[in-house]
mmCIF file of C-alpha atoms in Angstrom:
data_model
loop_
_atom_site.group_PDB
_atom_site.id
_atom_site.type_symbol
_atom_site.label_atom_id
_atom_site.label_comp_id
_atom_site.label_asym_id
_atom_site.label_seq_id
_atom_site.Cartn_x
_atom_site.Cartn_y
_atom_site.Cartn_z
ATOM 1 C CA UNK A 1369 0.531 27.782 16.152
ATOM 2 C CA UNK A 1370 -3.106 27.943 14.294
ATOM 3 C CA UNK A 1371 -4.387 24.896 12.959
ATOM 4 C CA UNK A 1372 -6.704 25.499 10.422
ATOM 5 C CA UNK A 1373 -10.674 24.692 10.273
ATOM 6 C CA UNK A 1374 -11.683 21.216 8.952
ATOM 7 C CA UNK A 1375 -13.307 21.151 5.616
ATOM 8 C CA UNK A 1376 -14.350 17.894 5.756
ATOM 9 C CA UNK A 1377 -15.099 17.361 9.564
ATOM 10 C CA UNK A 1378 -14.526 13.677 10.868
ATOM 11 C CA UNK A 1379 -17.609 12.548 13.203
ATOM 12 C CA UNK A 1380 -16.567 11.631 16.604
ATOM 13 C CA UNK A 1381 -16.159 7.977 16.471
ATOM 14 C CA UNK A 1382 -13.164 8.633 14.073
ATOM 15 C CA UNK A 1383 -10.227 7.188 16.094
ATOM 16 C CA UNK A 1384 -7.322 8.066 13.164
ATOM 17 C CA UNK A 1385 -3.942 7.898 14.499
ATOM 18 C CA UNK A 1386 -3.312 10.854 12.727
ATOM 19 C CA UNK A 1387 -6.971 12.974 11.752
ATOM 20 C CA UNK A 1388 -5.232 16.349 11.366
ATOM 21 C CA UNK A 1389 -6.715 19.747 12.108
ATOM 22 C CA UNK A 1390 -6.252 19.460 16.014
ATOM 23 C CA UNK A 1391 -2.596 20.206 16.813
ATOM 24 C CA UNK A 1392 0.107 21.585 14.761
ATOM 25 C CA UNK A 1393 2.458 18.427 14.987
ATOM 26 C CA UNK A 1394 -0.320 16.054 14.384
ATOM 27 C CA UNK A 1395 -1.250 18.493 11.552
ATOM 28 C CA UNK A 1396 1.918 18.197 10.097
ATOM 29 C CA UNK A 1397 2.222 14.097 10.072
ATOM 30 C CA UNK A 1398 -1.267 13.919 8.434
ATOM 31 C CA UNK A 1399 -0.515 16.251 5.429
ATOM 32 C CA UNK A 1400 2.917 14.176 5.273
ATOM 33 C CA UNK A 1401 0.959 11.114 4.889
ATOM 34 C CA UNK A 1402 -1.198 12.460 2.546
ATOM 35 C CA UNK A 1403 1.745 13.758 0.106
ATOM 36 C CA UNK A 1404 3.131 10.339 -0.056
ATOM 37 C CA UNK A 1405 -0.209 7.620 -0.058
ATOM 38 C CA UNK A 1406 -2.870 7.493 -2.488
ATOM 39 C CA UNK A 1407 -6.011 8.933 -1.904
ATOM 40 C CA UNK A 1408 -8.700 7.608 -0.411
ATOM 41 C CA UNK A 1409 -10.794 6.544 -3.316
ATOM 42 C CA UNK A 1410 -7.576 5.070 -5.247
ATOM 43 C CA UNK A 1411 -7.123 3.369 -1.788
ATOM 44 C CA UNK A 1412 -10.848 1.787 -1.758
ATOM 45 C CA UNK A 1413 -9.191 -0.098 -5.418
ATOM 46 C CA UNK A 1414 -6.074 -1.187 -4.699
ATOM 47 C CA UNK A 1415 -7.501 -2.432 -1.420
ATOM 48 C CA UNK A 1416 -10.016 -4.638 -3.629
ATOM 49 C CA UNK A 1417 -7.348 -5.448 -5.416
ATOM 50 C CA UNK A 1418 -5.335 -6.901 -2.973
ATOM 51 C CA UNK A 1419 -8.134 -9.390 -2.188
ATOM 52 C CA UNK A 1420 -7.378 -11.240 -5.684
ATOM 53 C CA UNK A 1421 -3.811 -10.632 -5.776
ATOM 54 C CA UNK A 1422 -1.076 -9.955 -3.086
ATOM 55 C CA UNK A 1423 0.213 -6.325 -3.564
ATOM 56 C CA UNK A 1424 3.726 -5.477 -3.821
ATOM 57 C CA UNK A 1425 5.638 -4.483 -0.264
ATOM 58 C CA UNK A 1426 5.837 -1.049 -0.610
ATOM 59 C CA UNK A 1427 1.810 -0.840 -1.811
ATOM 60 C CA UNK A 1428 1.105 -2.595 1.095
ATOM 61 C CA UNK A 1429 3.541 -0.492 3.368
ATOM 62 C CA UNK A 1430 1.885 2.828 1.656
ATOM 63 C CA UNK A 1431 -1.596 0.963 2.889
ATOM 64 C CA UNK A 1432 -1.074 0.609 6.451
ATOM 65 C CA UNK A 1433 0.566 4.334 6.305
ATOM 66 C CA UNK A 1434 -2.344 5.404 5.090
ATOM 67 C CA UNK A 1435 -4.628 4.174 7.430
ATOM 68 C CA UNK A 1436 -2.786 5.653 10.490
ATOM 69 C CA UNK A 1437 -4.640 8.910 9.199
ATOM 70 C CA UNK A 1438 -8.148 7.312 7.955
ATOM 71 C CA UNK A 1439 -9.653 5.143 10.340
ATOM 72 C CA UNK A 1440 -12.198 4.436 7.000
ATOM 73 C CA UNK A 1441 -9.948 3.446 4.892
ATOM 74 C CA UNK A 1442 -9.024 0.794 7.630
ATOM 75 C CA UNK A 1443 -12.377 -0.118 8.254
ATOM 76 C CA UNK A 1444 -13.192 -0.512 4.429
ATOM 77 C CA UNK A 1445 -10.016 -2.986 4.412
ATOM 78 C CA UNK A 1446 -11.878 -5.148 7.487
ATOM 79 C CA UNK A 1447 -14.849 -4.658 5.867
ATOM 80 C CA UNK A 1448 -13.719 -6.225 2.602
ATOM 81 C CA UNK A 1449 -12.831 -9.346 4.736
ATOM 82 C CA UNK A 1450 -16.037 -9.874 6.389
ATOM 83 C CA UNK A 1451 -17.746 -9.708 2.796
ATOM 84 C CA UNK A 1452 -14.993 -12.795 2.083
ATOM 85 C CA UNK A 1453 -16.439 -14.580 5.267
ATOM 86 C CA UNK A 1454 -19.684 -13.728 4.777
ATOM 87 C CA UNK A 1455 -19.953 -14.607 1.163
ATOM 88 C CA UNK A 1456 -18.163 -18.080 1.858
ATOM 89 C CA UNK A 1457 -21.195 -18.965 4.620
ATOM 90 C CA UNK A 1458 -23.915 -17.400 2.269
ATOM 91 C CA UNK A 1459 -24.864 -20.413 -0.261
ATOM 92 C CA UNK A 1460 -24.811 -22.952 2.812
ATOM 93 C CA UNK A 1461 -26.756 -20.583 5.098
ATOM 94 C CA UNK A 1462 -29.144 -19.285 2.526
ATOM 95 C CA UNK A 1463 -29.440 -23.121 1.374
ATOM 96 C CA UNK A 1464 -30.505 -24.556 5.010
ATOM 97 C CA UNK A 1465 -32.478 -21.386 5.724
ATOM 98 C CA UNK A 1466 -34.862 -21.644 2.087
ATOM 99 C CA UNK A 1467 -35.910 -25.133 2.812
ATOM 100 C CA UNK A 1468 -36.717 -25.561 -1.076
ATOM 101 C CA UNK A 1469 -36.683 -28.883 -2.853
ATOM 102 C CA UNK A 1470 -36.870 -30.434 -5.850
ATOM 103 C CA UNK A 1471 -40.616 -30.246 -7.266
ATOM 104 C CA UNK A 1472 -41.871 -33.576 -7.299
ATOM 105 C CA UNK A 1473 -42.439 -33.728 -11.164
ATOM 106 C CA UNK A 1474 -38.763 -32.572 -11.555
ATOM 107 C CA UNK A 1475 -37.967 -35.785 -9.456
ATOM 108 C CA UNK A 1476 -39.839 -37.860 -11.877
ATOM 109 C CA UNK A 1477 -38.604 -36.255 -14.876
ATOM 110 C CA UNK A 1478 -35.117 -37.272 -13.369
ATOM 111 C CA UNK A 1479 -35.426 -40.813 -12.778
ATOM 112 C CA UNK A 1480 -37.031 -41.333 -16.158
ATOM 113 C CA UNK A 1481 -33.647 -39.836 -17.201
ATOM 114 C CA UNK A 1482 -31.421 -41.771 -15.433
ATOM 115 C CA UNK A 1483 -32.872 -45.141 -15.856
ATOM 116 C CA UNK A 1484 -32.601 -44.277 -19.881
ATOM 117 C CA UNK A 1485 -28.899 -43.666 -19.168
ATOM 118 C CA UNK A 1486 -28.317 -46.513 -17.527
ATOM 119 C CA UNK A 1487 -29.984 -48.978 -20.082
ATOM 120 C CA UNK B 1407 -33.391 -50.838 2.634
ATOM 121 C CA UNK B 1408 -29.368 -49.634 1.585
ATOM 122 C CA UNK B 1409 -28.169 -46.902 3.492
ATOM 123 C CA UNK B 1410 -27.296 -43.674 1.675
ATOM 124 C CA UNK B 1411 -24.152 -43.066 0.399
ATOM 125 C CA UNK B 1412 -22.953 -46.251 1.006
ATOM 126 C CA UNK B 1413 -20.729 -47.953 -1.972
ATOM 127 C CA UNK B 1414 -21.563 -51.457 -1.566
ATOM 128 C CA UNK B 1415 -20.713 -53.895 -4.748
ATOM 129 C CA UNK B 1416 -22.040 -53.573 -8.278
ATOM 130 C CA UNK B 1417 -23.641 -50.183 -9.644
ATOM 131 C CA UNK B 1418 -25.598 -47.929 -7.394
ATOM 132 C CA UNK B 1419 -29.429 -48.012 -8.190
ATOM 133 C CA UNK B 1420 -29.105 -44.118 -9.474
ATOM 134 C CA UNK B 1421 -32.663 -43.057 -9.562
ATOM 135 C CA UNK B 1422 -31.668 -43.569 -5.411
ATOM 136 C CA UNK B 1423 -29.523 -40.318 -6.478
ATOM 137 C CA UNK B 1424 -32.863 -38.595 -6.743
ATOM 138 C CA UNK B 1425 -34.348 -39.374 -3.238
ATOM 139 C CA UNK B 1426 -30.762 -39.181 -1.158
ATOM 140 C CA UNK B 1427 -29.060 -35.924 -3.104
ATOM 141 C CA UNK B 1428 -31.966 -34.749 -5.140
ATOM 142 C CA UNK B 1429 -33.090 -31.372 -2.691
ATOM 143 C CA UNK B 1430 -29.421 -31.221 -1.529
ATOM 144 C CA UNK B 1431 -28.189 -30.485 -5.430
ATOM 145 C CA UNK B 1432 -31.097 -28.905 -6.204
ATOM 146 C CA UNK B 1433 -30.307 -26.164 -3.178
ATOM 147 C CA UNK B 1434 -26.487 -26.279 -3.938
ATOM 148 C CA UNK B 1435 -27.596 -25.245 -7.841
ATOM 149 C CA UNK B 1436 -30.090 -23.022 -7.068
ATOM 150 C CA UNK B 1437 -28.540 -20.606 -5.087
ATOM 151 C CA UNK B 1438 -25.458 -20.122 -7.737
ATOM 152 C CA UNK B 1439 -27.310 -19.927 -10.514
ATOM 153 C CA UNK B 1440 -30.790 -17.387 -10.211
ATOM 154 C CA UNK B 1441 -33.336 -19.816 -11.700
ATOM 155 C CA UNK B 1442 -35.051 -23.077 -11.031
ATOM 156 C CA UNK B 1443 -35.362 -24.013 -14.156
ATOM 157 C CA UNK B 1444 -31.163 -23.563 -14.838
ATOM 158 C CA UNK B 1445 -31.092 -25.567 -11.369
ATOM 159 C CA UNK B 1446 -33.269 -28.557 -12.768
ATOM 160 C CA UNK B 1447 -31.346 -28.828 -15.991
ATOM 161 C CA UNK B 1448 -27.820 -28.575 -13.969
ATOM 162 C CA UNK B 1449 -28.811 -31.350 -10.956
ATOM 163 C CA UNK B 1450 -29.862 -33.456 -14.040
ATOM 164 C CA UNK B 1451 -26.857 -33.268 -15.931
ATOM 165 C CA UNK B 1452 -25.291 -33.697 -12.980
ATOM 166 C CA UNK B 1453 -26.592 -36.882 -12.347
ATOM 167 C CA UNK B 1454 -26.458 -37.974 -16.050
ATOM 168 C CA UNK B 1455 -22.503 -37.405 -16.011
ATOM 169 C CA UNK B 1456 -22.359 -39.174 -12.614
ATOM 170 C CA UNK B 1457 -24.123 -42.732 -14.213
ATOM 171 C CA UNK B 1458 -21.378 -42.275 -16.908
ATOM 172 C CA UNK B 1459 -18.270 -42.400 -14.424
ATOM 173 C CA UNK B 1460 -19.472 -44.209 -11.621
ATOM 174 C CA UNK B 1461 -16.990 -46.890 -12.119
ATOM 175 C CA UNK B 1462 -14.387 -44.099 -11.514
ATOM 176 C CA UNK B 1463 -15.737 -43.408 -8.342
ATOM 177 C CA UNK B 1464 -14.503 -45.923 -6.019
ATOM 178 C CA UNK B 1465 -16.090 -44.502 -2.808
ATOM 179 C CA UNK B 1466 -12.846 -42.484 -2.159
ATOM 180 C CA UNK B 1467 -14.980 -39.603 -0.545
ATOM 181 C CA UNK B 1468 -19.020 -39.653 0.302
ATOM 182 C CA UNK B 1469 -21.323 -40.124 -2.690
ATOM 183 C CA UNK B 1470 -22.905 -36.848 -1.684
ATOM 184 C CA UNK B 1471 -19.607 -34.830 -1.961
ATOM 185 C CA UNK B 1472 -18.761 -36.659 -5.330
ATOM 186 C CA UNK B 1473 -22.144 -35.384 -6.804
ATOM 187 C CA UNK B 1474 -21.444 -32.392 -5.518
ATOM 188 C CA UNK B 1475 -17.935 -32.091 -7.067
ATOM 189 C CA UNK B 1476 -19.532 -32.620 -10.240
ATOM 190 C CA UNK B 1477 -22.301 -30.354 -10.030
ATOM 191 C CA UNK B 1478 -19.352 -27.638 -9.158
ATOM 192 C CA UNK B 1479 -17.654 -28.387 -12.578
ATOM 193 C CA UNK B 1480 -21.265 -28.253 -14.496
ATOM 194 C CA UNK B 1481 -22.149 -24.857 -12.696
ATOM 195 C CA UNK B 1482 -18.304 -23.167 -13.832
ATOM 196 C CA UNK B 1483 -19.367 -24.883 -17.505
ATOM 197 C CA UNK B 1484 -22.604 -22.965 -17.232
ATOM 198 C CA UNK B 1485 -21.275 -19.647 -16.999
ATOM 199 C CA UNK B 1486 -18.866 -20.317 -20.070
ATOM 200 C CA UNK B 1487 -21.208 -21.094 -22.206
ATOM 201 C CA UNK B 1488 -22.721 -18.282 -21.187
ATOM 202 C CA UNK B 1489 -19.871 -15.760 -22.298
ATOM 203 C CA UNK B 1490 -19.114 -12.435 -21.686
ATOM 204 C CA UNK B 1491 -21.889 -10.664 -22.754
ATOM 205 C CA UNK B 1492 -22.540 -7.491 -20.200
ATOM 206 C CA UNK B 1493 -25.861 -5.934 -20.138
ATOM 207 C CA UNK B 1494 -27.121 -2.312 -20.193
ATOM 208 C CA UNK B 1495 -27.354 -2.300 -16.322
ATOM 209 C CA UNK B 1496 -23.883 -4.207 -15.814
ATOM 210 C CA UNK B 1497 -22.383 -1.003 -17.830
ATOM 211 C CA UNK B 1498 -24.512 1.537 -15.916
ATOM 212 C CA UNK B 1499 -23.480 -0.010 -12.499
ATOM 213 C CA UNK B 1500 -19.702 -0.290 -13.346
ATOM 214 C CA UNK B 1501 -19.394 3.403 -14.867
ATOM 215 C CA UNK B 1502 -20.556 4.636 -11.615
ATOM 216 C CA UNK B 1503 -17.684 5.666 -9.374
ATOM 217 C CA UNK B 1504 -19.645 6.296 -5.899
ATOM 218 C CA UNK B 1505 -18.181 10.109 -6.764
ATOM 219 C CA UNK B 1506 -20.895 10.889 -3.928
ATOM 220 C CA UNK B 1507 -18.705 9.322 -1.396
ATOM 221 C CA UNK B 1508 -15.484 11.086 -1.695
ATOM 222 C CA UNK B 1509 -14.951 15.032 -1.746
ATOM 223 C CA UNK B 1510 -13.301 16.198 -5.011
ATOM 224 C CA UNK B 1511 -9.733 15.466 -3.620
ATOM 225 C CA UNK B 1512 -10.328 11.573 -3.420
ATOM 226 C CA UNK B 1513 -10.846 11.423 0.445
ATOM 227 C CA UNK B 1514 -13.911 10.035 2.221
ATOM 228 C CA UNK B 1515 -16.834 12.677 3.229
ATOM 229 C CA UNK B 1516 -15.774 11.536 6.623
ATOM 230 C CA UNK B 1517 -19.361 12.044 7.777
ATOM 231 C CA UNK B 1518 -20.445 9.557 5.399
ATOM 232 C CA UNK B 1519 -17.808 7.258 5.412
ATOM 233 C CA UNK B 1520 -17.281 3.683 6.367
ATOM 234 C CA UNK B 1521 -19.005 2.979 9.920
ATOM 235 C CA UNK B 1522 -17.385 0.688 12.364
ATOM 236 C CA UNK B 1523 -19.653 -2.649 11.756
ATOM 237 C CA UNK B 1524 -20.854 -3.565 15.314
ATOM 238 C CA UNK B 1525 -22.055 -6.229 16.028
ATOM 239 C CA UNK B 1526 -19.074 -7.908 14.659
ATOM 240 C CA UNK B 1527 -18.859 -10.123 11.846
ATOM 241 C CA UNK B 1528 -18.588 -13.558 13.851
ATOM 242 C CA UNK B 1529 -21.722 -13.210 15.899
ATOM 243 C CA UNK B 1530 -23.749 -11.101 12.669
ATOM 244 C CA UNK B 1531 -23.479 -15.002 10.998
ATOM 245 C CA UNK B 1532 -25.628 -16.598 13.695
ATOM 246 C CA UNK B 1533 -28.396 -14.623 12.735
ATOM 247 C CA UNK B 1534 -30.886 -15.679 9.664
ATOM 248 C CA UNK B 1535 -32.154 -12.442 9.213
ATOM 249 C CA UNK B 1536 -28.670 -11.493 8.483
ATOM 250 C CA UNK B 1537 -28.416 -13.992 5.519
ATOM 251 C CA UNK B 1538 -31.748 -12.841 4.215
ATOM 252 C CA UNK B 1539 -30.539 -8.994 3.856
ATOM 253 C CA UNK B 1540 -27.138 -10.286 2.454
ATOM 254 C CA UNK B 1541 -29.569 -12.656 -0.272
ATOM 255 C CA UNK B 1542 -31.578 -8.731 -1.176
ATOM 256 C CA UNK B 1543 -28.146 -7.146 -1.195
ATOM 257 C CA UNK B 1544 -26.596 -9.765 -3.997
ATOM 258 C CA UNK B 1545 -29.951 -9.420 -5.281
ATOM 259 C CA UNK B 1546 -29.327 -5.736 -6.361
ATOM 260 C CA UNK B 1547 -26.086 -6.402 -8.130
ATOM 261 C CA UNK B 1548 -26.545 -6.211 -11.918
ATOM 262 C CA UNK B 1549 -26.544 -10.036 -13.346
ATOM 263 C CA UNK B 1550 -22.860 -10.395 -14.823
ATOM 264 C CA UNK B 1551 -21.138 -8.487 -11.859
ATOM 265 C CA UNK B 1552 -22.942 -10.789 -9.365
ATOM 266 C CA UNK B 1553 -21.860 -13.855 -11.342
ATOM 267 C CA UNK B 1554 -18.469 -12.758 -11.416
ATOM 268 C CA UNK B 1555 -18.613 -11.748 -7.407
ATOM 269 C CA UNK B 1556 -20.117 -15.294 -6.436
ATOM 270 C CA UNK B 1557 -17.484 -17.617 -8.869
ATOM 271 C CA UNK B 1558 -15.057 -15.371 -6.910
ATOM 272 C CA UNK B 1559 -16.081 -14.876 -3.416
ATOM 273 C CA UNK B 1560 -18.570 -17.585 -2.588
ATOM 274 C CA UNK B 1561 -16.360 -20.445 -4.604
ATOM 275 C CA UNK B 1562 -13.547 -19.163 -4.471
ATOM 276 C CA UNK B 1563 -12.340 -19.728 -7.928
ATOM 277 C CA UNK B 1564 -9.329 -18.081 -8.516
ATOM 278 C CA UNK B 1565 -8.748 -14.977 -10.420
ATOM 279 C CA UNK B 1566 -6.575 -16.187 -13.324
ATOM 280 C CA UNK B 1567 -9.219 -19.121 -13.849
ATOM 281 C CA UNK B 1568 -12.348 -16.972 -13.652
ATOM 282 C CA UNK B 1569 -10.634 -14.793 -16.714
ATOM 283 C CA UNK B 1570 -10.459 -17.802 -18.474
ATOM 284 C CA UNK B 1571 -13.771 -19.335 -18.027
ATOM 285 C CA UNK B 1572 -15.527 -16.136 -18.680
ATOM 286 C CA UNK B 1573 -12.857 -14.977 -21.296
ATOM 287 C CA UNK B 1574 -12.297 -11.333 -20.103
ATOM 288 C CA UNK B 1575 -8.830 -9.549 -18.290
ATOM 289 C CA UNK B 1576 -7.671 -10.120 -15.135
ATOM 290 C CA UNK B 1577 -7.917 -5.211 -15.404
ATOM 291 C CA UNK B 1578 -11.962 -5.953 -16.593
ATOM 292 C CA UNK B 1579 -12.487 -8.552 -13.321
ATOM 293 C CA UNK B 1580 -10.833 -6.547 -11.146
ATOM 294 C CA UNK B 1581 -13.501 -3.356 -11.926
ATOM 295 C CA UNK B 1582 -16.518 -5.759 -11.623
ATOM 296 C CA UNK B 1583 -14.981 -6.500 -8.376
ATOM 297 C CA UNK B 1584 -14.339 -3.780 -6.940
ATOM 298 C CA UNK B 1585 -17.821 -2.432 -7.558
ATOM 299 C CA UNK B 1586 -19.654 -5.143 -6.587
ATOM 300 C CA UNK B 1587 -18.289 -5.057 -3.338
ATOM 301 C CA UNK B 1588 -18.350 -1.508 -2.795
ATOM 302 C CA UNK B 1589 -22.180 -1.552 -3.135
ATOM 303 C CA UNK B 1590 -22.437 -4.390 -1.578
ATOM 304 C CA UNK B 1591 -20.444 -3.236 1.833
ATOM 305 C CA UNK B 1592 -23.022 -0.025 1.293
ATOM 306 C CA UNK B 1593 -25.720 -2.273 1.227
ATOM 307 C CA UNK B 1594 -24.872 -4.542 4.373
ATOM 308 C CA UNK B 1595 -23.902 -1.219 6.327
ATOM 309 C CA UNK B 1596 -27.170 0.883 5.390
ATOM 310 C CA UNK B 1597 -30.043 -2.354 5.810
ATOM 311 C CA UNK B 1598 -28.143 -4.083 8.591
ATOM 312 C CA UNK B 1599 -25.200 -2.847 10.715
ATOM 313 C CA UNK B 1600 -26.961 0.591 10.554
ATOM 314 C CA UNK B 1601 -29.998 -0.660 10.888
ATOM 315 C CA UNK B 1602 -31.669 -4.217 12.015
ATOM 316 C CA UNK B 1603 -28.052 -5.369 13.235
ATOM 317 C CA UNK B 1604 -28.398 -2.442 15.572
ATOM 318 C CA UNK B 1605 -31.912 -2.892 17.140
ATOM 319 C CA UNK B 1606 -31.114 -6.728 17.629
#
């Protein structure tokens, strides 16, 4: 049976479950999926989504069907945690790295403060 | 001479605050809020409250995480007061849907689409040039959507209260979100996994 030609042609790191275009059965499951999940750019929100809020069962089942035909969809949904991890490190590692201080006359400024405060 | 941070009887000598936490709040401050001069103002309010309630503080945790826990509160108060007011760019940014991305159907240009991010995220963190592309990355984020990104990602505030605090709908956050950390996840991928992460 004839598959037809890719219109959008997946580079060849993609490692889908499900890419389509290369056998008829495989074909088949991958225009299945895509019938029943969102697309990929309605994906990319609900995925965001899901970081601030947990999703209902059956958006997260449509998720993880999803991905089984787009490897960047998956990857997007990794990605998204990293940028969590990352972001949590940032301030300390960013902090240590800048080495910046209080200017001295700020320090002053401070005490003069505080003492007045505490009076 | 006392040793920091320790809660020995009677009232701390608080212009010690200065000298033992001083740079520490100053760097906590500075990298939430964009400006030294906000940083100064917040550290020193900081302080201020902290003379006011240190008979609350009965050396339950270190003095340097008290401060700190203050200096939290002041920074959340600091973006109230300064509303919801979204700029020109903030509007720009969020209208754009990244329509370059996707074909016309919704999916990914697969050619263009999200790389696998090697070297992977746990040993990425042990590098400082990392940090410095994520700091020019968060840099390019318009000023209200990178607010909104940091009270959520880097502090970890919860949704619900960031709506609150900044007075806007949990549909509205979820946009500024979303965008932010699409362009951001661009950014890393195109300046460092793409790029320097590769070379090194």
């Amino acid at each position: 049976v004839k598959v037809p030609t890719n219109p959008n042609p997946r580079p060849p790191d993609d490692d889908s479950w499900f890419p389509g275009y290369k056998s008829w059965l495989g074909h088949q499951v991958m225009l299945f999926i895509s019938d029943h999940t969102p697309r990929c750019n309605e994906v990319v929100r609900i995925l965001s989504e899901g970081m601030d809020r947990k999703l209902p069962l059956r958006r997260r089942i449509q998720l993880q069907v999803h991905h089984a035909m787009c490897c960047y969809c998956h990857r997007y949904e990794r990605q998204l945690k990293d940028l969590r991890k990352f972001s949590n490190a940032f301030p300390e590692e960013i902090g240590e790295a800048s080495g910046e201080v209080l200017p001295a006359d700020a320090k002053a400024r401070l005490k003069r403060a505080l003492k007045a405060e505490s009076e | 001479m006392e040793s920091p941070g320790s809660s020995s009887a009677g009232k701390a000598d608080p212009s010690r605050w200065v000298d033992d936490h001083g740079d520490c709040l100053f760097r906590y401050a500075l990298v939430r809020v964009r400006t030294q001069e906000v940083a100064e103002d917040l550290v020193q309010e900081t302080l201020l409250a902290a003379v006011r309630t240190q008979e609350k503080f009965a050396g339950r945790s270190s003095e340097r995480s008290w401060l700190v826990g203050i200096l939290k509160n002041k920074i959340v108060d600091y973006y109230r007061k300064l509303g919801r007011e979204t700029t020109f760019t903030d509007m720009e940014f969020l209208k754009d849907e990244f329509s370059e991305k996707f074909v016309a159907e919704g999916w990914w240009v697969h050619v263009d689409g999200p790389k696998e991010w090697r070297p992977e995220s746990d040993e990425v963190m042990h590098k400082g040039e990392f940090w410095q592309t994520m700091r020019d990355c968060l840099g390019k984020l318009p000023r209200r959507v990178g607010d909104v990104f940091m009270l959520r990602e880097m502090e970890g505030i919860p949704s619900k209260e960031i709506c609150q605090t900044l007075n806007i709908t949990e549909s509205n956050l979820w946009v500024m979100l979303h965008r932010a950390r699409m362009a951001l996840r661009e950014c890393l991928e195109m300046n460092w996994f793409e790029n320097k992460g590769k070379k090194s």
